[in-house]
Amino acid sequence: MQPPVDLTVIPAPTSVHRAEGAGFALARSTRILTPPGSPAVARVGVYLAGLLRRSTGYPLPVAGAGGQRERGGILLETTPDGQLGDEGYELEVTGGAVTLRAHRPEGLFRGAQTLRQLLPATIEESTVQKGPWRVPAVRIVDRPRFAWRGAALDVARHFFSVDEVKRYIDLISLYKLNVLHLHLTDDQGWRIAVDGWPKLTSHGGRTQVGGGRGGFYTKHDYSSIVRYAQDRYITVVPEIDVPGHVNAALSSYPELNCDGLAPELYTGMSVGFTSLCLDKPVTYRFLDDVIGELAALTPGPFLHIGGDEAKTVPEGNYATFVERVQRIVRAHGKRAIGWQETASAELLPSSVVQYWDIGSAPDGVRKAVERGTKVVLSPASKVYLDMKYDAGTRLGLEWVGHVEVHEAYDWDPAKLLHGVGEADVLGVEAQLWSETLRSVSDMEFMAFPRLPGVAEVGWSSASSRDWDRYRRRLAAQGPRWSAMAVDYHRSPQVPWPK
Ligand code: TNX
C-alpha cells in the first residue's frame, strides 16, 4: 500500500492509515515513557529524546511508565507478539499520545525513525526552532522485506576519521539501514591496526589516493565505531580484501609477496594488479592473525573476505584459497561473506556471496544459490553510489555508466537475477567507493539522494513501491538534509520544493 502522499516517510511503511483529528503536538511538558526494567528500551527513549531536544528545546525527560498506564506523551512499549519480527513496529498517533510498540527494542529504534520523519523538517536543525511540532494522526504497521540492508564505505582509497564514519552511520540509520560494511584494506591503504603486524598501519596506512596523509583506526577507534553503530542497531561487517587489492600489505611485509620484494606504496586508482603469495605458509599465518584479531573486535556474525578482481591469481589456486580463508573465518567463529567471484569456490552453507559485477555472467552466483548460499545484491548499475549521476557530476567514476536517482530506486531484488528469487536474497547494499571522494560532503553528495532509494528497495514491499510517488516523497527529504547540513545532488528527476 502506498502511504498517502502527504506522508513522506522513506522507506514506505507496510501499511499506513490516516486517522481523524489533528494528531499529536509535542510540547514543553511531553515526556517519553518506557517500561520499567528494560534498559534497552530506555536507551531508545534517550536516543529519541536526544534527537528531539536539539530543535524543540524541550526537556523531554525519559521516565519509567507508571504503574497504572499513563496515557499522555510518547510511549515506547514492547509486546510479546512476535508477528512484527525483530525490526517491525506499530506506531499509533492520537491527540493524546504517540504509542510505539515493537517486539524488540530494535523495532522501536526503527519506528523512532518513522516518528522523526513525521515531524516537520526543522526537527533536524541543531539549534532551537519555532514549532509547532505536530505529528499527523496515523496508525502504521511496518516491517522490513529483507534482513540485510547495508551501506558500504570505502575507507581505504581515502581515509575517513572515526567522527566522519559516525556521521555516515547517523545518516544511514535515518533510513532504517542495519549493516555498515567497512572496506578496511586495499592497494592504497591498510586502515585497521593488527597487533602482530604493526607495519600494516604504521607504513601501509600512511597514504591514500592522490598521496594524502591516509590514516588508520586503532583497535579502540574501531571498537568505538562498532559501539556507535550497535547503539543504532547497525551491524558492522569489516572487510579485509584478499587475495587481490593488497599492495599496502605487500609494501609493509614483503614476505607476503611471491618475489619477496616490497612494492612502493600506491596512490593511483587502478585495480587488480596485486596478490598475496598463495603458496607461502606465512600468508596463512598472516590471515589467521588478521582475521582472528578482527573477529575478536567484531560482535557481528560476518567477516568480509573480499575476493574481487584477483586478476593475477590462477583460477584453480583462487578457489582453493577462498575455501581456506573461509575455514579460517569459521575457526574464529564468524561467517564469511565474499564478492561474487568467491562463488567459484566450494562455499560453506553459512557463507554469503555479494553480487556486484553486472558485466560478468552470474552463473557462479546461481550455482551457489542452488547449494543454499544466500546473496547480498549490490548491482553496480543500481547501487554504486560512487558512479556519476550524469556526465556533469563533479565527483565519481563512470565505468558502469551513469546512475541517476531513478536507476538506484526502480528495481526489484527478487527479479534482478534469473534463478535468484526472494528467498535466496539476504538483502541489498549500497556501495560508496572512495577513489574520488575526499570529504564528508563528497560522501554525502554521492549518497544523497540515491541512498534512501536503496533503503526503500531493501525495506518496503514491492507492491508499496512506485517511482512517481517515491520521487515526491523524496523531494520532501530535501529540507531535512538542508536542516542537517547534508550536501546532496539536486537531481532534475525529483520535484524539490522551491
Ligand atoms: C569495483 S566492486 C571494485 C572496487 C572499486 C569500484 C569502483 C568491487 C568488488 N571492486 O575495487 O572501488 O569498482 O567503482
Coordinates of C-alpha atoms and ligand atoms in Angstrom, one line a residue:
M1 CA 0.0 0.0 0.0
Q2 CA 1.3 3.5 -0.9
P3 CA 1.4 5.9 2.0
P4 CA -0.8 9.0 1.5
V5 CA 1.4 11.5 -0.4
D6 CA 1.4 13.9 2.4
L7 CA 3.2 11.3 4.5
T8 CA 6.7 11.4 3.1
V9 CA 8.2 8.6 5.1
I10 CA 11.1 6.7 3.5
P11 CA 11.2 3.7 3.3
A12 CA 7.5 3.4 2.6
P13 CA 5.9 1.5 5.5
T14 CA 4.0 -1.7 5.0
S15 CA 0.6 -0.2 6.0
V16 CA -0.5 3.3 6.8
H17 CA -3.9 4.5 7.9
R18 CA -4.7 8.2 8.4
A19 CA -6.9 8.7 11.5
E20 CA -9.3 11.5 12.4
G21 CA -8.1 14.6 14.2
A22 CA -5.2 16.9 14.2
G23 CA -2.7 14.5 15.6
F24 CA -0.2 14.9 18.4
A25 CA 1.7 18.1 19.3
L26 CA 5.0 17.8 21.1
A27 CA 5.0 20.3 23.9
R28 CA 7.3 21.5 26.6
S29 CA 5.6 19.1 29.0
T30 CA 5.9 16.0 26.8
R31 CA 7.6 13.0 28.4
I32 CA 9.0 9.9 26.9
L33 CA 7.8 6.9 28.9
T34 CA 9.5 3.5 28.7
P35 CA 8.6 0.2 30.6
P36 CA 10.4 -0.2 33.9
G37 CA 13.1 -2.8 33.9
S38 CA 14.0 -2.5 30.3
P39 CA 17.3 -0.7 29.9
A40 CA 17.4 -1.4 26.1
V41 CA 14.1 0.3 25.6
A42 CA 15.1 3.2 27.9
R43 CA 18.2 3.7 25.7
V44 CA 16.0 4.0 22.6
G45 CA 14.0 6.6 24.6
V46 CA 17.2 8.5 25.4
Y47 CA 18.3 8.4 21.8
L48 CA 14.9 9.7 20.7
A49 CA 14.9 12.5 23.3
G50 CA 18.4 13.5 22.1
L51 CA 17.1 13.8 18.6
L52 CA 14.1 15.9 19.5
R53 CA 15.6 18.2 22.2
R54 CA 18.0 20.0 19.9
S55 CA 15.5 21.7 17.7
T56 CA 12.5 21.8 20.1
G57 CA 14.4 23.0 23.1
Y58 CA 12.0 21.0 25.2
P59 CA 13.4 18.9 28.2
L60 CA 11.6 15.7 27.1
P61 CA 12.5 13.7 30.1
V62 CA 12.7 9.9 29.7
A63 CA 10.9 8.2 32.6
G64 CA 9.7 4.8 33.6
A65 CA 6.0 4.4 32.8
G66 CA 3.9 4.5 36.0
G67 CA 2.0 1.6 37.4
Q68 CA -1.4 2.4 36.1
R69 CA -0.7 3.1 32.4
E70 CA 0.0 6.8 32.0
R71 CA -1.8 8.0 28.8
G72 CA 0.0 11.1 27.6
G73 CA 3.2 11.7 25.8
I74 CA 5.4 9.4 23.8
L75 CA 5.1 5.8 25.0
L76 CA 7.6 3.1 24.0
E77 CA 6.4 -0.4 24.6
T78 CA 7.4 -4.0 23.8
T79 CA 4.9 -6.7 23.1
P80 CA 5.4 -10.4 23.4
D81 CA 3.7 -10.8 20.0
G82 CA 6.4 -12.0 17.5
Q83 CA 4.4 -11.0 14.4
L84 CA 6.4 -7.9 13.9
G85 CA 9.7 -9.7 13.8
D86 CA 12.9 -8.2 15.2
E87 CA 12.7 -4.9 13.3
G88 CA 9.0 -4.4 12.9
Y89 CA 6.9 -1.9 14.9
E90 CA 3.5 -0.3 15.2
L91 CA 3.1 3.4 15.5
E92 CA -0.2 4.9 16.7
V93 CA -0.6 8.7 16.9
T94 CA -3.7 10.3 18.5
G95 CA -4.3 13.7 20.0
G96 CA -3.2 12.5 23.4
A97 CA -0.3 10.2 22.7
V98 CA 2.3 8.7 20.4
T99 CA 2.5 4.9 21.0
L100 CA 5.3 3.0 19.6
R101 CA 5.1 -0.8 20.0
A102 CA 7.5 -3.5 18.9
H103 CA 8.6 -7.0 19.8
R104 CA 12.2 -5.9 20.2
P105 CA 14.0 -2.7 21.1
E106 CA 15.4 -2.8 17.6
G107 CA 11.9 -2.4 16.2
L108 CA 11.4 0.6 18.5
F109 CA 14.5 2.2 17.1
R110 CA 13.3 1.7 13.5
G111 CA 9.9 3.1 14.5
A112 CA 11.6 6.1 16.1
Q113 CA 13.0 7.0 12.6
T114 CA 9.4 7.0 11.3
L115 CA 8.3 9.3 14.0
R116 CA 11.2 11.5 13.3
Q117 CA 10.2 11.7 9.6
L118 CA 6.6 12.5 10.5
L119 CA 7.7 15.7 12.3
P120 CA 8.4 18.9 10.3
A121 CA 11.8 19.0 8.6
T122 CA 13.0 21.7 11.0
I123 CA 13.1 19.0 13.7
E124 CA 16.5 18.1 12.2
E125 CA 18.0 21.5 12.9
S126 CA 20.8 21.6 15.5
T127 CA 19.5 24.8 17.2
V128 CA 16.2 25.7 18.7
Q129 CA 13.4 26.4 16.2
K130 CA 9.8 27.6 16.4
G131 CA 7.2 24.8 16.4
P132 CA 4.5 23.8 16.2
W133 CA 5.8 20.2 16.4
R134 CA 2.8 18.3 15.1
V135 CA 2.7 14.6 14.2
P136 CA -0.3 13.6 12.0
A137 CA -2.8 11.2 13.4
V138 CA -1.9 7.8 11.9
R139 CA -1.6 4.1 12.5
I140 CA 1.3 2.5 10.9
V141 CA 2.3 -1.2 11.0
D142 CA 5.6 -1.8 9.4
R143 CA 8.3 -4.5 9.0
P144 CA 11.2 -5.0 6.5
R145 CA 11.2 -7.1 3.4
F146 CA 14.9 -8.1 3.6
A147 CA 17.1 -8.8 6.6
W148 CA 20.3 -7.2 5.2
R149 CA 20.0 -3.5 4.3
G150 CA 23.6 -2.3 4.0
A151 CA 25.7 0.7 3.3
A152 CA 29.4 0.1 2.4
L153 CA 32.0 2.7 2.9
D154 CA 35.5 2.5 1.4
V155 CA 37.9 4.0 4.0
A156 CA 40.9 2.5 2.1
R157 CA 41.1 4.7 -1.1
H158 CA 40.5 7.8 1.0
F159 CA 40.6 7.5 4.8
F160 CA 37.7 8.8 6.8
S161 CA 38.0 9.6 10.5
V162 CA 36.0 8.0 13.3
D163 CA 33.7 11.0 13.5
E164 CA 33.2 11.1 9.8
V165 CA 32.2 7.4 9.9
K166 CA 29.8 8.1 12.8
R167 CA 28.2 10.9 10.7
Y168 CA 27.6 8.4 7.9
I169 CA 26.1 5.9 10.5
D170 CA 23.7 8.6 11.7
L171 CA 22.6 9.3 8.1
I172 CA 22.0 5.7 7.2
S173 CA 20.1 5.0 10.4
L174 CA 17.5 7.6 9.4
Y175 CA 16.5 5.3 6.5
K176 CA 16.5 2.1 8.6
L177 CA 19.6 0.5 7.2
N178 CA 21.1 -2.1 9.5
V179 CA 24.5 -3.0 8.1
L180 CA 27.7 -0.9 7.8
H181 CA 30.2 -2.7 5.6
L182 CA 33.6 -1.1 6.1
H183 CA 36.1 -1.7 3.3
L184 CA 39.2 -1.6 5.6
T185 CA 42.0 -2.6 3.3
D186 CA 43.0 -2.1 -0.3
D187 CA 46.0 -1.3 -2.5
Q188 CA 46.1 2.3 -1.4
G189 CA 45.9 1.7 2.4
W190 CA 45.6 -0.6 5.3
R191 CA 43.3 1.0 7.8
I192 CA 42.9 -1.3 10.8
A193 CA 45.6 -2.0 13.5
V194 CA 46.7 -5.6 13.9
D195 CA 48.9 -6.2 16.9
G196 CA 51.1 -8.9 15.4
W197 CA 51.7 -6.9 12.2
P198 CA 52.3 -3.3 13.2
K199 CA 53.7 -2.1 9.9
L200 CA 50.4 -2.7 8.2
T201 CA 49.2 0.6 9.6
S202 CA 52.4 2.4 10.5
H203 CA 53.6 2.0 6.9
G204 CA 50.6 0.7 5.0
G205 CA 48.2 3.2 6.4
R206 CA 50.4 6.2 5.6
T207 CA 48.9 7.4 2.3
Q208 CA 45.8 7.3 0.1
V209 CA 44.7 8.0 -3.4
G210 CA 46.3 11.2 -4.6
G211 CA 49.1 10.9 -2.0
G212 CA 47.4 12.5 1.0
R213 CA 48.1 11.5 4.6
G214 CA 45.9 8.5 4.9
G215 CA 45.3 7.2 8.3
F216 CA 44.1 4.1 10.2
Y217 CA 41.9 3.0 13.1
T218 CA 43.4 1.8 16.3
K219 CA 41.5 -1.1 17.9
H220 CA 40.0 1.4 20.3
D221 CA 38.8 3.6 17.3
Y222 CA 37.3 0.6 15.5
S223 CA 35.5 -0.5 18.7
S224 CA 34.1 2.9 19.1
I225 CA 32.7 2.8 15.6
V226 CA 31.2 -0.6 16.3
R227 CA 29.6 0.6 19.5
Y228 CA 28.2 3.7 17.9
A229 CA 26.7 1.5 15.2
Q230 CA 25.4 -1.0 17.7
D231 CA 23.6 1.7 19.6
R232 CA 21.7 2.4 16.3
Y233 CA 21.1 -1.3 15.7
I234 CA 23.6 -1.4 12.9
T235 CA 25.9 -4.3 12.5
V236 CA 29.4 -3.6 11.3
V237 CA 30.8 -6.0 8.7
P238 CA 34.6 -5.4 8.3
E239 CA 36.2 -6.3 5.1
I240 CA 39.8 -7.5 4.6
D241 CA 40.1 -7.7 0.8
V242 CA 42.2 -10.7 -0.2
P243 CA 43.9 -12.2 -2.2
G244 CA 44.0 -9.1 -4.5
H245 CA 43.8 -5.4 -3.5
V246 CA 46.8 -5.9 -1.2
N247 CA 49.5 -3.5 -2.3
A248 CA 49.6 -1.8 1.1
A249 CA 50.1 -5.1 2.9
L250 CA 52.8 -6.2 0.4
S251 CA 54.6 -2.9 0.8
S252 CA 54.5 -3.3 4.6
Y253 CA 55.5 -7.0 4.7
P254 CA 57.3 -8.1 1.5
E255 CA 57.4 -11.7 2.7
L256 CA 53.7 -11.8 1.7
N257 CA 54.8 -11.2 -1.9
C258 CA 56.0 -14.2 -4.0
D259 CA 59.1 -12.3 -5.1
G260 CA 59.8 -11.2 -1.5
L261 CA 60.2 -7.6 -2.7
A262 CA 58.3 -4.6 -1.2
P263 CA 56.4 -2.6 -3.8
E264 CA 56.2 1.2 -3.3
L265 CA 53.0 2.5 -1.6
Y266 CA 50.4 3.1 -4.3
T267 CA 48.3 6.3 -4.7
G268 CA 46.7 5.7 -8.0
M269 CA 43.2 4.3 -8.9
S270 CA 43.9 1.1 -10.8
V271 CA 42.6 -2.3 -9.6
G272 CA 43.6 -5.9 -9.9
F273 CA 47.4 -5.7 -10.0
T274 CA 48.5 -7.3 -6.7
S275 CA 48.1 -10.6 -4.9
L276 CA 49.2 -12.3 -1.7
C277 CA 51.5 -15.2 -2.4
L278 CA 49.2 -18.2 -2.3
D279 CA 52.0 -20.8 -1.9
K280 CA 53.7 -19.4 1.2
P281 CA 52.8 -20.6 4.7
V282 CA 53.4 -17.1 6.0
T283 CA 50.3 -15.9 4.0
Y284 CA 48.1 -18.1 6.1
R285 CA 49.7 -17.2 9.4
F286 CA 49.1 -13.6 8.4
L287 CA 45.5 -14.2 7.5
D288 CA 44.9 -16.2 10.7
D289 CA 46.3 -13.3 12.8
V290 CA 44.4 -10.6 11.0
I291 CA 41.1 -12.5 10.9
G292 CA 41.5 -13.6 14.5
E293 CA 42.1 -10.1 15.8
L294 CA 39.3 -8.6 13.8
A295 CA 36.8 -11.4 14.7
A296 CA 37.6 -10.7 18.4
L297 CA 36.8 -7.0 17.9
T298 CA 33.6 -7.6 15.9
P299 CA 30.4 -8.6 17.7
G300 CA 28.5 -9.1 14.4
P301 CA 28.4 -12.6 12.8
F302 CA 30.1 -11.7 9.5
L303 CA 33.6 -11.0 8.2
H304 CA 34.0 -9.9 4.6
I305 CA 37.0 -11.5 2.8
G306 CA 36.8 -9.6 -0.4
G307 CA 37.9 -11.8 -3.2
D308 CA 37.2 -9.4 -6.0
E309 CA 39.3 -8.7 -9.0
A310 CA 42.1 -11.0 -8.2
K311 CA 43.2 -10.8 -11.7
T312 CA 46.8 -12.1 -11.3
V313 CA 45.8 -15.3 -9.4
P314 CA 45.5 -18.5 -11.5
E315 CA 41.9 -19.8 -11.4
G316 CA 42.4 -23.2 -9.7
N317 CA 44.5 -21.6 -7.0
Y318 CA 41.9 -18.9 -6.4
A319 CA 39.1 -21.3 -5.4
T320 CA 41.4 -23.3 -3.0
F321 CA 42.5 -20.0 -1.4
V322 CA 38.9 -18.9 -0.9
E323 CA 38.0 -22.2 0.7
R324 CA 40.9 -22.0 3.0
V325 CA 40.1 -18.4 4.1
Q326 CA 36.5 -19.3 4.7
R327 CA 37.7 -22.0 7.1
I328 CA 39.9 -19.5 8.9
V329 CA 36.9 -17.2 9.3
R330 CA 34.8 -20.1 10.6
A331 CA 37.5 -21.2 13.0
H332 CA 37.3 -17.7 14.5
G333 CA 33.5 -18.1 15.0
K334 CA 32.3 -15.9 12.1
R335 CA 30.5 -16.4 8.8
A336 CA 32.3 -15.3 5.6
I337 CA 30.9 -13.1 3.0
G338 CA 32.8 -12.5 -0.2
W339 CA 32.3 -10.7 -3.6
Q340 CA 30.6 -12.7 -6.3
E341 CA 34.0 -14.1 -7.6
T342 CA 34.1 -16.3 -4.5
A343 CA 31.1 -18.2 -5.8
S344 CA 33.6 -20.2 -7.9
A345 CA 34.8 -21.9 -4.7
E346 CA 33.0 -24.6 -2.7
L347 CA 31.3 -22.3 -0.2
L348 CA 30.2 -23.3 3.2
P349 CA 26.4 -23.2 3.6
S350 CA 26.9 -20.4 6.1
S351 CA 28.8 -18.2 3.7
V352 CA 27.3 -15.3 1.8
V353 CA 28.0 -14.1 -1.7
Q354 CA 27.8 -10.4 -2.7
Y355 CA 26.8 -9.7 -6.3
W356 CA 28.2 -6.6 -7.9
D357 CA 29.6 -7.1 -11.4
I358 CA 26.8 -6.8 -13.9
G359 CA 29.2 -7.3 -16.7
S360 CA 30.1 -10.9 -15.9
A361 CA 27.7 -13.9 -16.1
P362 CA 26.0 -14.7 -12.8
D363 CA 26.3 -18.5 -13.3
G364 CA 28.5 -18.9 -10.3
V365 CA 26.1 -17.0 -8.1
R366 CA 23.2 -19.1 -9.4
K367 CA 25.2 -22.3 -8.6
A368 CA 26.0 -21.1 -5.1
V369 CA 22.3 -20.3 -4.6
E370 CA 21.4 -23.9 -5.7
R371 CA 23.7 -25.1 -2.9
G372 CA 21.9 -22.9 -0.3
T373 CA 24.1 -19.9 -0.2
K374 CA 22.4 -16.5 0.3
V375 CA 23.1 -13.4 -1.7
V376 CA 23.5 -9.8 -1.0
L377 CA 22.8 -7.7 -4.0
S378 CA 24.9 -4.7 -5.0
P379 CA 24.4 -4.4 -8.7
A380 CA 26.8 -1.7 -9.8
S381 CA 24.4 -0.2 -12.3
K382 CA 21.9 0.4 -9.4
V383 CA 23.6 0.8 -6.1
Y384 CA 27.2 2.0 -6.8
L385 CA 26.9 5.4 -5.2
D386 CA 30.4 6.3 -6.5
M387 CA 29.1 6.4 -10.1
K388 CA 28.4 9.8 -11.6
Y389 CA 24.8 10.8 -11.7
D390 CA 25.3 12.2 -15.2
A391 CA 28.2 13.4 -17.4
G392 CA 28.4 16.7 -15.5
T393 CA 28.8 15.2 -12.0
R394 CA 32.0 16.7 -10.5
L395 CA 32.8 13.5 -8.5
G396 CA 32.7 9.8 -9.1
L397 CA 33.6 7.2 -11.7
E398 CA 31.6 6.1 -14.8
W399 CA 32.8 2.6 -15.6
V400 CA 29.3 1.2 -15.3
G401 CA 27.7 4.3 -16.8
H402 CA 25.7 6.9 -15.0
V403 CA 23.4 6.1 -12.1
E404 CA 20.6 8.6 -11.6
V405 CA 18.1 8.5 -8.7
H406 CA 15.6 6.6 -10.9
E407 CA 18.0 3.7 -11.6
A408 CA 19.0 3.4 -8.0
Y409 CA 15.3 3.1 -7.0
D410 CA 13.5 1.3 -9.7
W411 CA 14.4 -2.4 -9.5
D412 CA 13.3 -5.5 -7.6
P413 CA 15.8 -7.6 -5.8
A414 CA 13.7 -10.8 -6.5
K415 CA 13.8 -10.2 -10.2
L416 CA 17.3 -9.0 -10.8
L417 CA 19.0 -12.4 -11.5
H418 CA 17.3 -15.2 -13.2
G419 CA 17.3 -18.2 -10.8
V420 CA 17.8 -16.0 -7.7
G421 CA 14.5 -15.4 -6.0
E422 CA 13.1 -13.7 -2.9
A423 CA 14.2 -16.4 -0.5
D424 CA 17.8 -16.5 -1.9
V425 CA 18.2 -12.8 -1.3
L426 CA 19.5 -11.9 2.1
G427 CA 19.3 -8.2 1.2
V428 CA 20.7 -5.2 -0.6
E429 CA 23.7 -3.0 -0.1
A430 CA 24.7 0.4 -1.5
Q431 CA 28.4 0.9 -2.2
L432 CA 30.4 4.1 -1.6
W433 CA 33.8 3.5 -3.1
S434 CA 36.0 6.5 -2.4
E435 CA 38.6 6.8 -5.2
T436 CA 37.2 10.3 -5.9
L437 CA 35.7 11.1 -2.5
R438 CA 37.8 13.1 -0.1
S439 CA 35.5 14.6 2.5
V440 CA 32.2 14.1 4.3
S441 CA 30.5 16.5 1.9
D442 CA 31.8 14.4 -1.1
M443 CA 30.4 11.3 0.5
E444 CA 27.0 12.9 1.2
F445 CA 26.8 14.4 -2.3
M446 CA 27.1 10.9 -3.8
A447 CA 24.9 9.1 -1.3
F448 CA 22.1 11.6 -1.4
P449 CA 19.6 11.3 -2.8
R450 CA 20.3 7.8 -4.0
L451 CA 20.9 6.0 -0.7
P452 CA 17.2 6.4 0.5
G453 CA 16.1 4.7 -2.7
V454 CA 18.3 1.6 -2.0
A455 CA 17.0 1.6 1.6
E456 CA 13.4 1.5 0.3
V457 CA 14.3 -1.3 -2.1
G458 CA 15.5 -3.3 0.8
W459 CA 12.8 -2.5 3.3
S460 CA 9.5 -1.9 1.5
S461 CA 7.3 -4.5 -0.2
A462 CA 7.3 -4.5 -4.0
S463 CA 3.6 -3.5 -4.0
S464 CA 4.2 -0.4 -1.9
R465 CA 6.8 1.0 -4.3
D466 CA 6.1 3.3 -7.2
W467 CA 8.6 5.7 -8.8
D468 CA 6.3 8.6 -9.3
R469 CA 5.1 8.7 -5.7
Y470 CA 8.5 7.9 -4.4
R471 CA 10.1 10.9 -6.1
R472 CA 7.6 13.2 -4.4
R473 CA 8.3 11.7 -1.0
L474 CA 12.0 12.0 -1.8
A475 CA 11.5 15.7 -2.6
A476 CA 10.3 16.3 0.9
Q477 CA 13.6 14.9 2.3
G478 CA 15.5 17.9 0.7
P479 CA 14.6 20.3 3.5
R480 CA 15.6 17.7 6.1
W481 CA 19.0 17.3 4.5
S482 CA 19.4 21.1 4.4
A483 CA 18.5 21.2 8.1
M484 CA 21.2 18.6 8.8
A485 CA 23.7 20.4 6.6
V486 CA 23.9 17.3 4.3
D487 CA 25.2 18.1 0.9
Y488 CA 23.1 16.5 -1.8
H489 CA 22.7 16.3 -5.6
R490 CA 19.7 18.4 -6.8
S491 CA 18.6 15.7 -9.2
P492 CA 16.4 17.0 -12.0
Q493 CA 14.3 13.8 -11.6
V494 CA 13.0 15.0 -8.2
P495 CA 10.5 17.8 -7.7
W496 CA 12.3 19.6 -4.9
P497 CA 10.4 22.2 -3.1
K498 CA 11.3 25.8 -4.1
Ligands
TNX1 C1 35.0 -2.2 -8.4 S1 33.1 -3.6 -6.6 C2 35.6 -2.6 -7.2 C3 36.2 -1.6 -6.3 C4 36.3 -0.3 -7.0 C5 34.9 0.0 -7.6 C6 34.8 1.4 -8.2 C7 34.3 -4.4 -6.3 C8 34.1 -5.6 -5.6 N1 35.5 -3.9 -6.7 O1 37.5 -2.1 -6.0 O2 36.5 0.7 -5.9 O3 34.7 -0.9 -8.6 O4 33.5 1.7 -8.7

